Amino acid sequence: MNKNINVQKKISFFLPNLGSGGLTRVILLLVGSLIDRGFEVDLVMNSRDQSQDLLRLLPAEANVVKLKSKRTITSIIPLAKYLKSHKRHVLISGGPDVNSIAVLAKILSRSSVKLILTEHSMPSFNTHSTKKFKGEILNLLTKRLYPKADHIVAVSDAVAKDLSKFINYPYSSIKVIYNPIVSPTLIEQSHVKVD
């Protein structure tokens, strides 16, 4: 394990809430892997109570930064202040609402941080799975704000194609990186006897 901090790269993940979904677990796995490779990593979250079970998955070396905000929508100003005061090379976020907040915060902060948006589901499907008014606002924000990011990453080719069509953005400019699913924890669990 390389614990020498790589001062060349300071990376932040914006994950307002530690939900129980796959996105949270993917982010926590990436945080640990990057720390093992010597990067300094911040996990930026809201101030409300978070899942202690998931927080235990974080390496001790991870810097947990709690914004003065309890909801994702009210995170814009606190996140912008964080970006202004913490010089980070990269900010990574995931999910339509969180990604939109990250773009707006970067614009407000006038930060030079490289912004990477990750998309984990098909936007055209999300349109039908949210309340009509909220869905329309989210769709508008996604279409207007995603192209302002430095990079967009999709977790599958199908998601990349759907997103490209949805936001009228070149498919060739979206990077496909599949979710990391094989981890030391998974290998360890594979040796457990099943009843």
Coordinates of C-alpha atoms in Angstrom, one line a residue:
M1 CA 0.0 0.0 0.0
N2 CA 1.4 3.3 -1.0
K3 CA 0.8 5.9 1.7
N4 CA 3.1 8.6 0.2
I5 CA 0.8 11.5 -0.6
N6 CA 0.9 12.4 -4.3
V7 CA 0.9 16.2 -4.0
Q8 CA 0.4 16.6 -7.7
K9 CA -3.2 15.4 -7.5
K10 CA -5.7 16.4 -4.9
I11 CA -9.1 14.8 -5.8
S12 CA -12.6 15.6 -4.3
F13 CA -15.7 13.5 -4.6
F14 CA -19.0 15.3 -4.1
L15 CA -21.5 12.8 -2.7
P16 CA -24.0 14.7 -0.6
N17 CA -25.7 11.7 1.0
L18 CA -24.4 8.2 1.7
G19 CA -27.4 6.4 0.3
S20 CA -27.7 2.6 0.2
G21 CA -27.4 2.4 -3.6
G22 CA -24.6 1.2 -5.8
L23 CA -23.3 4.7 -6.6
T24 CA -22.3 5.2 -3.0
R25 CA -20.4 1.9 -2.9
V26 CA -18.6 2.7 -6.2
I27 CA -17.5 6.1 -4.9
L28 CA -16.3 4.7 -1.6
L29 CA -14.3 2.0 -3.4
L30 CA -12.8 4.6 -5.7
V31 CA -11.9 6.8 -2.7
G32 CA -10.0 3.9 -1.1
S33 CA -8.3 2.9 -4.3
L34 CA -7.0 6.4 -5.0
I35 CA -5.8 6.8 -1.4
D36 CA -3.9 3.5 -1.8
R37 CA -2.2 5.0 -4.9
G38 CA -1.0 8.1 -2.9
F39 CA -3.6 10.7 -3.8
E40 CA -5.1 13.1 -1.3
V41 CA -8.9 12.6 -1.4
D42 CA -11.7 14.6 0.0
L43 CA -15.3 13.2 0.3
V44 CA -17.5 16.3 0.3
M45 CA -21.0 15.6 1.9
N46 CA -23.9 17.5 3.5
S47 CA -23.9 18.1 7.2
R48 CA -26.9 15.8 8.0
D49 CA -26.4 12.4 9.6
Q50 CA -24.9 9.8 7.3
S51 CA -25.0 6.0 7.4
Q52 CA -22.4 5.0 9.9
D53 CA -22.2 1.5 8.3
L54 CA -21.1 3.1 5.0
L55 CA -18.8 5.6 6.7
R56 CA -16.9 2.7 8.2
L57 CA -15.9 1.6 4.6
L58 CA -13.9 4.8 4.3
P59 CA -10.2 4.6 4.8
A60 CA -9.0 6.6 7.8
E61 CA -6.9 8.7 5.4
A62 CA -10.0 10.1 3.6
N63 CA -10.8 13.7 4.4
V64 CA -14.5 14.0 5.1
V65 CA -15.7 17.5 4.5
K66 CA -19.2 18.4 5.7
L67 CA -20.9 21.3 4.0
K68 CA -23.2 23.7 5.9
S69 CA -26.2 22.2 4.1
K70 CA -28.7 19.5 4.9
R71 CA -30.1 19.0 1.4
T72 CA -28.6 18.6 -2.1
I73 CA -30.4 21.6 -3.6
T74 CA -29.0 23.9 -0.9
S75 CA -25.4 22.6 -1.4
I76 CA -24.6 25.0 -4.3
I77 CA -23.2 27.9 -2.3
P78 CA -21.4 25.8 0.4
L79 CA -19.8 23.7 -2.4
A80 CA -18.8 26.8 -4.3
K81 CA -17.1 28.1 -1.1
Y82 CA -15.3 24.8 -0.7
L83 CA -14.0 24.9 -4.2
K84 CA -12.8 28.5 -3.7
S85 CA -11.0 27.7 -0.5
H86 CA -9.6 24.2 -1.2
K87 CA -7.4 24.0 -4.2
R88 CA -8.2 20.7 -5.7
H89 CA -7.2 19.4 -9.2
V90 CA -10.3 17.3 -9.8
L91 CA -13.9 17.2 -8.6
I92 CA -16.0 14.0 -9.4
S93 CA -19.7 13.8 -8.9
G94 CA -22.4 11.3 -9.8
G95 CA -26.2 11.4 -10.6
P96 CA -28.2 14.1 -12.5
D97 CA -29.2 16.4 -9.5
V98 CA -25.7 16.1 -7.9
N99 CA -23.9 16.7 -11.2
S100 CA -26.0 19.8 -11.9
I101 CA -25.2 21.2 -8.4
A102 CA -21.5 20.5 -9.0
V103 CA -21.5 22.4 -12.4
L104 CA -23.3 25.4 -10.8
A105 CA -20.9 25.4 -7.8
K106 CA -17.9 25.4 -10.1
I107 CA -19.3 28.3 -12.2
L108 CA -20.1 30.3 -9.0
S109 CA -16.7 29.6 -7.5
R110 CA -14.7 30.4 -10.7
S111 CA -12.5 27.5 -9.7
S112 CA -10.1 26.0 -12.1
V113 CA -10.9 22.5 -10.8
K114 CA -11.4 19.9 -13.5
L115 CA -15.0 18.7 -13.2
I116 CA -15.8 15.0 -14.1
L117 CA -19.5 14.1 -14.1
T118 CA -20.4 10.5 -13.9
E119 CA -23.7 9.1 -15.2
H120 CA -24.9 5.8 -13.7
S121 CA -28.4 5.4 -15.2
M122 CA -30.2 6.3 -18.4
P123 CA -31.5 9.9 -18.4
S124 CA -34.4 9.0 -20.7
F125 CA -35.6 6.4 -18.1
N126 CA -35.1 8.9 -15.2
T127 CA -37.5 11.2 -16.9
H128 CA -40.3 8.7 -16.4
S129 CA -39.4 7.8 -12.8
T130 CA -39.6 11.2 -11.2
K131 CA -42.4 13.6 -10.5
K132 CA -43.4 15.6 -13.6
F133 CA -42.3 19.1 -12.4
K134 CA -39.1 17.9 -10.8
G135 CA -38.4 15.7 -13.8
E136 CA -38.8 18.6 -16.2
I137 CA -36.5 20.9 -14.2
L138 CA -33.9 18.1 -13.9
N139 CA -34.0 17.4 -17.6
L140 CA -33.5 21.1 -18.4
L141 CA -30.6 21.4 -16.0
T142 CA -29.0 18.1 -17.3
K143 CA -29.2 19.3 -20.9
R144 CA -27.8 22.8 -20.2
L145 CA -25.2 22.0 -17.6
Y146 CA -23.6 18.7 -18.5
P147 CA -21.8 20.1 -21.6
K148 CA -20.1 22.6 -19.3
A149 CA -18.1 19.8 -17.5
D150 CA -14.5 19.0 -18.4
H151 CA -15.3 15.3 -18.8
I152 CA -18.4 13.1 -18.8
V153 CA -18.1 9.4 -17.8
A154 CA -20.9 6.8 -18.3
V155 CA -20.8 3.4 -16.6
S156 CA -21.8 1.6 -19.8
D157 CA -22.1 2.0 -23.5
A158 CA -25.9 2.0 -23.4
V159 CA -25.9 4.8 -20.8
A160 CA -23.4 6.8 -22.9
K161 CA -25.5 6.5 -26.0
D162 CA -28.7 7.4 -24.1
L163 CA -27.0 10.4 -22.5
S164 CA -25.5 11.6 -25.8
K165 CA -28.9 11.6 -27.4
F166 CA -30.6 13.1 -24.4
I167 CA -28.3 16.1 -24.0
N168 CA -27.4 16.4 -27.7
Y169 CA -23.7 15.9 -26.9
P170 CA -21.2 13.9 -29.0
Y171 CA -21.1 10.3 -28.1
S172 CA -17.4 10.2 -28.9
S173 CA -16.8 12.8 -26.1
I174 CA -18.3 10.6 -23.4
K175 CA -15.9 8.2 -21.8
V176 CA -17.2 4.7 -20.8
I177 CA -15.7 3.3 -17.6
Y178 CA -17.5 0.3 -16.2
N179 CA -18.1 0.2 -12.5
P180 CA -15.4 -1.5 -10.4
I181 CA -17.0 -4.6 -9.0
V182 CA -14.0 -6.8 -8.1
S183 CA -12.5 -5.6 -4.9
P184 CA -10.5 -7.1 -2.0
T185 CA -13.7 -7.2 0.0
L186 CA -15.5 -9.1 -2.7
I187 CA -12.6 -11.7 -2.9
E188 CA -12.7 -12.0 0.9
Q189 CA -16.5 -12.5 0.9
S190 CA -16.2 -15.2 -1.8
H191 CA -14.3 -17.4 0.7
V192 CA -17.2 -17.3 3.2
K193 CA -19.2 -20.5 3.4
V194 CA -22.8 -20.1 2.3
D195 CA -25.6 -21.8 4.1

